[in-house]
Coordinates of C-alpha atoms in Angstrom, one line a residue:
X1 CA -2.0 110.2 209.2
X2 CA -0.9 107.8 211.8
X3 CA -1.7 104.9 210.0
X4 CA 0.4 106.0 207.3
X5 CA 3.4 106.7 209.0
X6 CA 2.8 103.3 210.8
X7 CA 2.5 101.2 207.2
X8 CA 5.8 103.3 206.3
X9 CA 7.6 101.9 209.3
X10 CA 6.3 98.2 208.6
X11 CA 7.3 98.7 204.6
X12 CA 11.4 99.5 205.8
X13 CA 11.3 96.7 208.0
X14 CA 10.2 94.6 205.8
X15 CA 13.0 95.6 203.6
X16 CA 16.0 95.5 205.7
X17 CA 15.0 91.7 206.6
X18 CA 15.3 91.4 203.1
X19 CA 18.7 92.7 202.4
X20 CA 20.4 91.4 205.8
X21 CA 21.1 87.9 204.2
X22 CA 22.5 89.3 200.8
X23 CA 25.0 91.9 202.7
X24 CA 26.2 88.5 204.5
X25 CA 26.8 86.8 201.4
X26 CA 28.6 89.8 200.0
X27 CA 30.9 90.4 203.1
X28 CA 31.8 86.8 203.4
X29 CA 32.8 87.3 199.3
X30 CA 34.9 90.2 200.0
X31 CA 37.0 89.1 203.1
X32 CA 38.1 86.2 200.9
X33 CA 35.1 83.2 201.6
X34 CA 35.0 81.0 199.1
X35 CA 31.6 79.4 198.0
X36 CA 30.9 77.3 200.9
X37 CA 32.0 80.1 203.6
X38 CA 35.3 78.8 203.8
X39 CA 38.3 81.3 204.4
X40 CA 41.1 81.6 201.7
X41 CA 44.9 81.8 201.8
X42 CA 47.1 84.9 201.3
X43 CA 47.8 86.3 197.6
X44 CA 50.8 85.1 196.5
X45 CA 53.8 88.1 197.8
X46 CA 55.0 89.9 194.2
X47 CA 58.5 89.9 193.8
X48 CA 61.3 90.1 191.3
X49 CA 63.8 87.5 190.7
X50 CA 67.1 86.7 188.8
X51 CA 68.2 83.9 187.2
X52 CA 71.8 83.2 187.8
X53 CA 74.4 83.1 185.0
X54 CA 78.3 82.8 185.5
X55 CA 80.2 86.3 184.1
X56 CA 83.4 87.2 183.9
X57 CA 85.0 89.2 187.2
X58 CA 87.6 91.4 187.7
X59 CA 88.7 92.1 191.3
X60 CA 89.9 95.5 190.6
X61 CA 91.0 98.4 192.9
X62 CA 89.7 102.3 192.3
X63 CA 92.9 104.3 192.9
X64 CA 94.0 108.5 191.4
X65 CA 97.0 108.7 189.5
X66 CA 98.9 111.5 187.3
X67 CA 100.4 111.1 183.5
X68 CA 104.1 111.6 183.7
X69 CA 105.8 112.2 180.1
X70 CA 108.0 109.2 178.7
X71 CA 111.4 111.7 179.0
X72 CA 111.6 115.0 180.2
X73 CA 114.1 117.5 180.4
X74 CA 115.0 121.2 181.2
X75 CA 117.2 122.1 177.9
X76 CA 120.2 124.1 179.7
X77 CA 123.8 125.2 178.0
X78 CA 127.0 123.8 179.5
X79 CA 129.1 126.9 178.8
X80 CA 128.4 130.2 179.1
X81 CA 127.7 132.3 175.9
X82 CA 125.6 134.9 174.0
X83 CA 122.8 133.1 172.1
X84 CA 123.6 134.4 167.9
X85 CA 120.6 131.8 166.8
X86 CA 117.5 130.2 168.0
X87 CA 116.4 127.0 165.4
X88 CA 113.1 125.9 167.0
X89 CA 109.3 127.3 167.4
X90 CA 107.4 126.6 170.6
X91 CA 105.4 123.9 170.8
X92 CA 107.2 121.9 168.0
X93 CA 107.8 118.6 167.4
X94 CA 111.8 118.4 167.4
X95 CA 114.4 115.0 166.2
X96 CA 117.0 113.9 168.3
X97 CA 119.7 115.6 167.0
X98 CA 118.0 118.7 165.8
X99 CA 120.1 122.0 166.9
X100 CA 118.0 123.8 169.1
X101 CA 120.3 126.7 170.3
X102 CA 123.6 127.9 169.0
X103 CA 126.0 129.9 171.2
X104 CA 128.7 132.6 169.9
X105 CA 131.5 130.2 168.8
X106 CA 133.7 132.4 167.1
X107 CA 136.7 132.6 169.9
X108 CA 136.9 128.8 170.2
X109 CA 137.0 128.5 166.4
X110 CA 139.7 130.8 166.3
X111 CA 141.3 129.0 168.8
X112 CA 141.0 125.7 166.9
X113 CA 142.2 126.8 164.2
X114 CA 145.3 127.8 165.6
X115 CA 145.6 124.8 166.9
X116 CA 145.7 122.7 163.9
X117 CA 148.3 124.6 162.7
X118 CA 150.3 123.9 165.2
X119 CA 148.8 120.5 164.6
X120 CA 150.0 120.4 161.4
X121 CA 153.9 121.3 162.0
X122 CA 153.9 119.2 164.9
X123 CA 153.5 116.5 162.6
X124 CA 156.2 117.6 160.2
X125 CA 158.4 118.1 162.9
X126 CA 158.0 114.3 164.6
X127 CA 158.4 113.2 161.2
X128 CA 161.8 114.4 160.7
X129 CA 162.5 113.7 164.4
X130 CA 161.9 110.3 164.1
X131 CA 163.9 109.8 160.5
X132 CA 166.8 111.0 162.5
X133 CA 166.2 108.9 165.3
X134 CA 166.5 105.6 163.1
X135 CA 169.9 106.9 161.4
X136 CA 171.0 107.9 165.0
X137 CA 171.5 111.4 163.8
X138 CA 169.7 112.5 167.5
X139 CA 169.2 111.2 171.2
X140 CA 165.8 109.4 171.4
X141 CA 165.2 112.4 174.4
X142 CA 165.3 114.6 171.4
X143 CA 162.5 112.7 169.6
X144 CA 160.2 112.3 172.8
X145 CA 160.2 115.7 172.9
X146 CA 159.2 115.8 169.5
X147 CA 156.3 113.4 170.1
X148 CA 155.4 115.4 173.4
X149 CA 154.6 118.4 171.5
X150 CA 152.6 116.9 168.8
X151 CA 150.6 115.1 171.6
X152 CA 149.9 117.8 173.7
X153 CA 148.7 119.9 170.5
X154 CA 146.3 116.9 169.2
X155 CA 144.9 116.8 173.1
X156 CA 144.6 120.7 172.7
X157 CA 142.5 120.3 169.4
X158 CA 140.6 117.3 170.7
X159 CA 139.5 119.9 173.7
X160 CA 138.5 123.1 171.5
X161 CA 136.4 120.6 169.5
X162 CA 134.7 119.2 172.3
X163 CA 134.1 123.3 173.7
X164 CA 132.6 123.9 169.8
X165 CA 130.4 121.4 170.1
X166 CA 128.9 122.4 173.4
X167 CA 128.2 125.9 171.3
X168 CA 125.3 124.0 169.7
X169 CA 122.4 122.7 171.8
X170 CA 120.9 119.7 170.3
X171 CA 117.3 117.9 171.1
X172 CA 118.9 114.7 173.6
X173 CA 115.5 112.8 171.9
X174 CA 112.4 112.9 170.2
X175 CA 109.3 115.1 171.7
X176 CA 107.7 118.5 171.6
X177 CA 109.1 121.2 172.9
X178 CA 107.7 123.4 175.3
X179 CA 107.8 127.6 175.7
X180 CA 111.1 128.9 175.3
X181 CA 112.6 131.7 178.1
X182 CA 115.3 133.3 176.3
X183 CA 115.7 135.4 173.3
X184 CA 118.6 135.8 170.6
X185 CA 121.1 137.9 171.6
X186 CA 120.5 136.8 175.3
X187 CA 123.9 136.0 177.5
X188 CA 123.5 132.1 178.6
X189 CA 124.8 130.8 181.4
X190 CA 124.8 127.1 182.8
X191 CA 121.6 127.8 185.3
X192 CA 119.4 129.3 183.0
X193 CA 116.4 127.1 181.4
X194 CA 116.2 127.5 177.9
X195 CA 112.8 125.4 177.4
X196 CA 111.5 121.9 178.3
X197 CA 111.3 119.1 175.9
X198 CA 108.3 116.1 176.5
X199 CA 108.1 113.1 174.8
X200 CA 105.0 111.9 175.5
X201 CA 105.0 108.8 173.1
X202 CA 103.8 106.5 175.5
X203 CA 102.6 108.4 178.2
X204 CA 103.3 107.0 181.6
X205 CA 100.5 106.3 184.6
X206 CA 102.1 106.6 188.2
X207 CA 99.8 106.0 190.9
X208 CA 100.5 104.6 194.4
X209 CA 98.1 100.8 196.2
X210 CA 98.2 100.4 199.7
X211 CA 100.8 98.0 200.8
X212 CA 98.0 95.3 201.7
X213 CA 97.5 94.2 198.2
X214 CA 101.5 94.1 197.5
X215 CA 101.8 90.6 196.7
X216 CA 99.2 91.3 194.3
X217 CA 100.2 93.1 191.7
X218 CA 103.4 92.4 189.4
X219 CA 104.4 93.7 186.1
X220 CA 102.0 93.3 183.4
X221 CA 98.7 94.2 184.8
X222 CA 96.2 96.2 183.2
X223 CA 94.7 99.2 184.1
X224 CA 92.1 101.1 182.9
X225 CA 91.9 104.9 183.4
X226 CA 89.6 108.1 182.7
X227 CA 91.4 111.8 182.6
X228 CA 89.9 114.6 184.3
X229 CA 87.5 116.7 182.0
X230 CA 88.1 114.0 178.9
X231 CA 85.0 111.2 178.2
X232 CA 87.3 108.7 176.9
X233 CA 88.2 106.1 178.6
X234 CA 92.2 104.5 178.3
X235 CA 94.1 101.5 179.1
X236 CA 97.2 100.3 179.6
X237 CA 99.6 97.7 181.8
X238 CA 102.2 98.3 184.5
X239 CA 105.7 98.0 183.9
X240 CA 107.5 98.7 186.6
X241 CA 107.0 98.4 190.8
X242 CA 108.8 100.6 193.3
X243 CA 111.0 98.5 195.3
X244 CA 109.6 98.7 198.6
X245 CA 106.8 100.7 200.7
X246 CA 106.7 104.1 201.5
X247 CA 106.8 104.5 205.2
X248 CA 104.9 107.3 205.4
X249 CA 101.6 106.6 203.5
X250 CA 102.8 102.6 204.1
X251 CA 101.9 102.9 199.8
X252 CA 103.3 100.9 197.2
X253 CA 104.0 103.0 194.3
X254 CA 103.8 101.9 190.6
X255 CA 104.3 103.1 187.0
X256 CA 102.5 101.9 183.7
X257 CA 102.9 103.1 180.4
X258 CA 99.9 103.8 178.1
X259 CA 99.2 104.4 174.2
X260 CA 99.1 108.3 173.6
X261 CA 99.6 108.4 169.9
X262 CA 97.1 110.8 169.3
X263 CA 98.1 112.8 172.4
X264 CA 95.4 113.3 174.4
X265 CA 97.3 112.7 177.8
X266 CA 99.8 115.4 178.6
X267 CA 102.0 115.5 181.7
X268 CA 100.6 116.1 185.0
X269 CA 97.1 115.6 184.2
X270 CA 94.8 113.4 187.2
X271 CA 93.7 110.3 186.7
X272 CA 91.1 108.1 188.4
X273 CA 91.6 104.5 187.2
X274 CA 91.2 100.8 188.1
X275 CA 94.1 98.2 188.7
X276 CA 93.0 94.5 187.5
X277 CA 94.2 92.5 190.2
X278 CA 93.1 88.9 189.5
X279 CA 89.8 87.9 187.1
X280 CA 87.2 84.9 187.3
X281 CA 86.1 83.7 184.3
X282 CA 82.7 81.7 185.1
X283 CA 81.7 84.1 188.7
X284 CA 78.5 83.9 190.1
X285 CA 77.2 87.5 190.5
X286 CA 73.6 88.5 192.7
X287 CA 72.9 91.4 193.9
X288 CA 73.8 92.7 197.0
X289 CA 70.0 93.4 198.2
X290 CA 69.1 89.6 197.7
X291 CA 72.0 89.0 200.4
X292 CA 70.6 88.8 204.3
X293 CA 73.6 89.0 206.8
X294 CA 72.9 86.6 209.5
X295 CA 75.0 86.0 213.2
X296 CA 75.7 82.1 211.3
X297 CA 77.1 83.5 207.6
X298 CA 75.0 84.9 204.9
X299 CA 71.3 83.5 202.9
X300 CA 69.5 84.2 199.9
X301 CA 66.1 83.0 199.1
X302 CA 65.5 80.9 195.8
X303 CA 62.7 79.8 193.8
X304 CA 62.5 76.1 193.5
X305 CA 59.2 74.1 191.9
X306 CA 57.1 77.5 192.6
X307 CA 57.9 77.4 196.6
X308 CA 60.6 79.8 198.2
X309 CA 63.7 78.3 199.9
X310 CA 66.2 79.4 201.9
X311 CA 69.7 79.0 201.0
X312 CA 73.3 79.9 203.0
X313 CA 75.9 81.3 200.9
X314 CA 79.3 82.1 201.0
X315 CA 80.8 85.3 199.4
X316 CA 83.5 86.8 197.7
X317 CA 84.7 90.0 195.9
X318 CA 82.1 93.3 196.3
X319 CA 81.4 96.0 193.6
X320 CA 79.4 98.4 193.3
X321 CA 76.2 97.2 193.2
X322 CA 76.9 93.3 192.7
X323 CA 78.5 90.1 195.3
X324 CA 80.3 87.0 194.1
X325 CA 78.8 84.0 195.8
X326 CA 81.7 81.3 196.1
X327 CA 79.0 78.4 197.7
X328 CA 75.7 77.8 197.8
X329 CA 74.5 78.8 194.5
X330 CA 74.4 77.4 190.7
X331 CA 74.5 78.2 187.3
X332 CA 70.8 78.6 186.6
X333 CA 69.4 78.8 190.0
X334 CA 66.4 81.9 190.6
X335 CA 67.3 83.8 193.0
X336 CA 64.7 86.4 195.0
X337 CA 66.0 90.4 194.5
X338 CA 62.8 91.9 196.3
X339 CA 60.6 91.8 199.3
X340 CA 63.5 90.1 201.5
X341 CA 62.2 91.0 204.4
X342 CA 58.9 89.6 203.8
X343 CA 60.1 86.1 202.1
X344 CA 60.1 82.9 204.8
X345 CA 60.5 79.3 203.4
X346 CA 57.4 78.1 202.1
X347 CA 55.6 81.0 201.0
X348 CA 54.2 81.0 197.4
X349 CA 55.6 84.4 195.5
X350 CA 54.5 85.9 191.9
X351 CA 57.2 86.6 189.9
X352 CA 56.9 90.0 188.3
X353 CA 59.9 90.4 186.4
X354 CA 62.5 88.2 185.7
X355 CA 66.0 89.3 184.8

């Protein structure tokens, strides 16, 4: 028995002297030894990279905004009056011109009438006045008075036709016209709103900058605008600048007009839109993660013959995700967008995707 357990003991010895060399070899294989024992270099760091390309930019500022209507108006009467006829529907599209309300006219037509008469044999009268005059048959204070009367009367006639007309309320332009709060037979009088009339054909954009970027704007910039609650997205250009800034929100406010010929944009809807201030045509665009602030300026890391280097930049206008680089950087140059923190001058890097 003991001689068993004894050749047991020799047997595993025998074995492990055995294996001792090969579990060298293998370790020295797995911590990176090459053939001869050696030790290897690092793996190459995997990172992602992006070949520069100049783009088109537009430095534009993210300001809200309301639609205002091109004209507006609350229809009111001049004259007081009982309405006998209403000659529009709610929510119609009215001419300029159309009559819209008509207000009891039959006193100052009366009136008028009258007054043409009168018209009428005033004219006969200055007639015969005059005749006389030129044969000296009457005192020429004889035929003033005579040309008094038939003046005063035409004045009177040219008034009652001016009162008849403001019987009839007439659309002052084009639009649609809003709910209406009177009925027919209702009494008018000058403060009571009848309706409101829009035209809405353009629609206009009014939206207030701060007064830092007021030598930067002028007439004819373009905007570009999204409604609340609508997908679509609009355009359009300014057209007219306030004057000078409010001193309370030390804003600048503007106005531009936009196409709303199908009329999706009614007044007083928000807006959220962009104001082009200036475009570059051939801007050099990274992204912002590829940029490392330093106390000196700003650096990127490129990829140049396979080996990493460090360049300084110099930068421009931000968005959202992108920066423009205005030195430093070329048209075709492969910039690193990953593993930033790990890059130094020098290293060798895999690419694994390249944009």
């Amino acid at each position: 028995m003991k001689k068993s357990i004894i050749a047991g003991a020799v047997l595993v010895a025998i074995v492990l002297l055995l294996a001792i060399p090969k579990i060298s070899w293998f370790s020295s294989k797995t911590n990176g030894g090459d053939a001869k024992g050696g030790p290897a270099g690092p793996p190459p760091l995997p990172v992602e990279a992006l070949v520069v390309k100049p783009e088109k930019l537009d430095n534009k500022l993210i300001v809200t905004g309301t639609v205002l209507a091109n004209e507006s108006l609350e229809i009111k009467s001049e004259i007081s009056g009982k309405i006998t006829s209403i000659a529009f529907k709610e929510g119609a599209f009215v001419k300029k011109g159309s009559v819209l309300i008509q207000i009891n006219d039959e006193e100052i037509l009366a009136q008028l009438q009258k007054e043409k008469h009168n018209r009428k044999l005033n004219e006969d009268n200055e007639f015969r006045q005059r005749k006389l005059l030129e044969k000296d048959a009457i005192s020429q204070e004889e035929y003033d008075n005579a040309l008094n009367r038939l003046n005063t009367n035409a004045a009177d006639v040219r008034l009652l036709e001016a009162q008849l007309a403001k019987t009839r309320i007439t659309a002052p332009f084009d639009g649609t016209i809003g709910l209406r709060y009177v009925s027919e037979g209702a009494y008018l009088s000058p403060n009571t709103t009848i309706a409101t009339l829009y035209n809405t054909t353009p629609a206009k954009i009014e939206f207030a900058i701060p007064s830092r970027y007021s030598t930067l704007v002028a007439t004819g910039k373009e905007i570009y605008f999204k409604v609340e609650g609508d997908t679509l997205s609009y355009d359009g250009r300014v057209y007219a600048i306030e004057p000078r800034i409010d001193q309370d929100t030390r804003t600048l406010k503007l106005r531009a007009l936009a196409d709303n010929s199908k009329g999706r944009l009614l007044p007083g809807q928000f807006v959220q839109l962009d104001l082009i201030l200036s475009s570059v045509g051939n801007a050099i665009m990274i992204p912002t993660e590829a940029v490392i602030p330093e106390q000196s300026g700003k650096k990127v890391f490129v990829l140049q013959n396979g080996i990493v280097k460090e360049i300084k930049i110099e930068t421009g206008i931000r968005t959202n995700t992108d920066l423009e680089v205005t030195s430093g950087l070329h048209s075709g140059d492969t910039v690193l967008t990953t593993g930033i923190l790990q890059l130094r001058e020098g290293m060798n890097v895999q690419i694994t995707t390249l944009r």
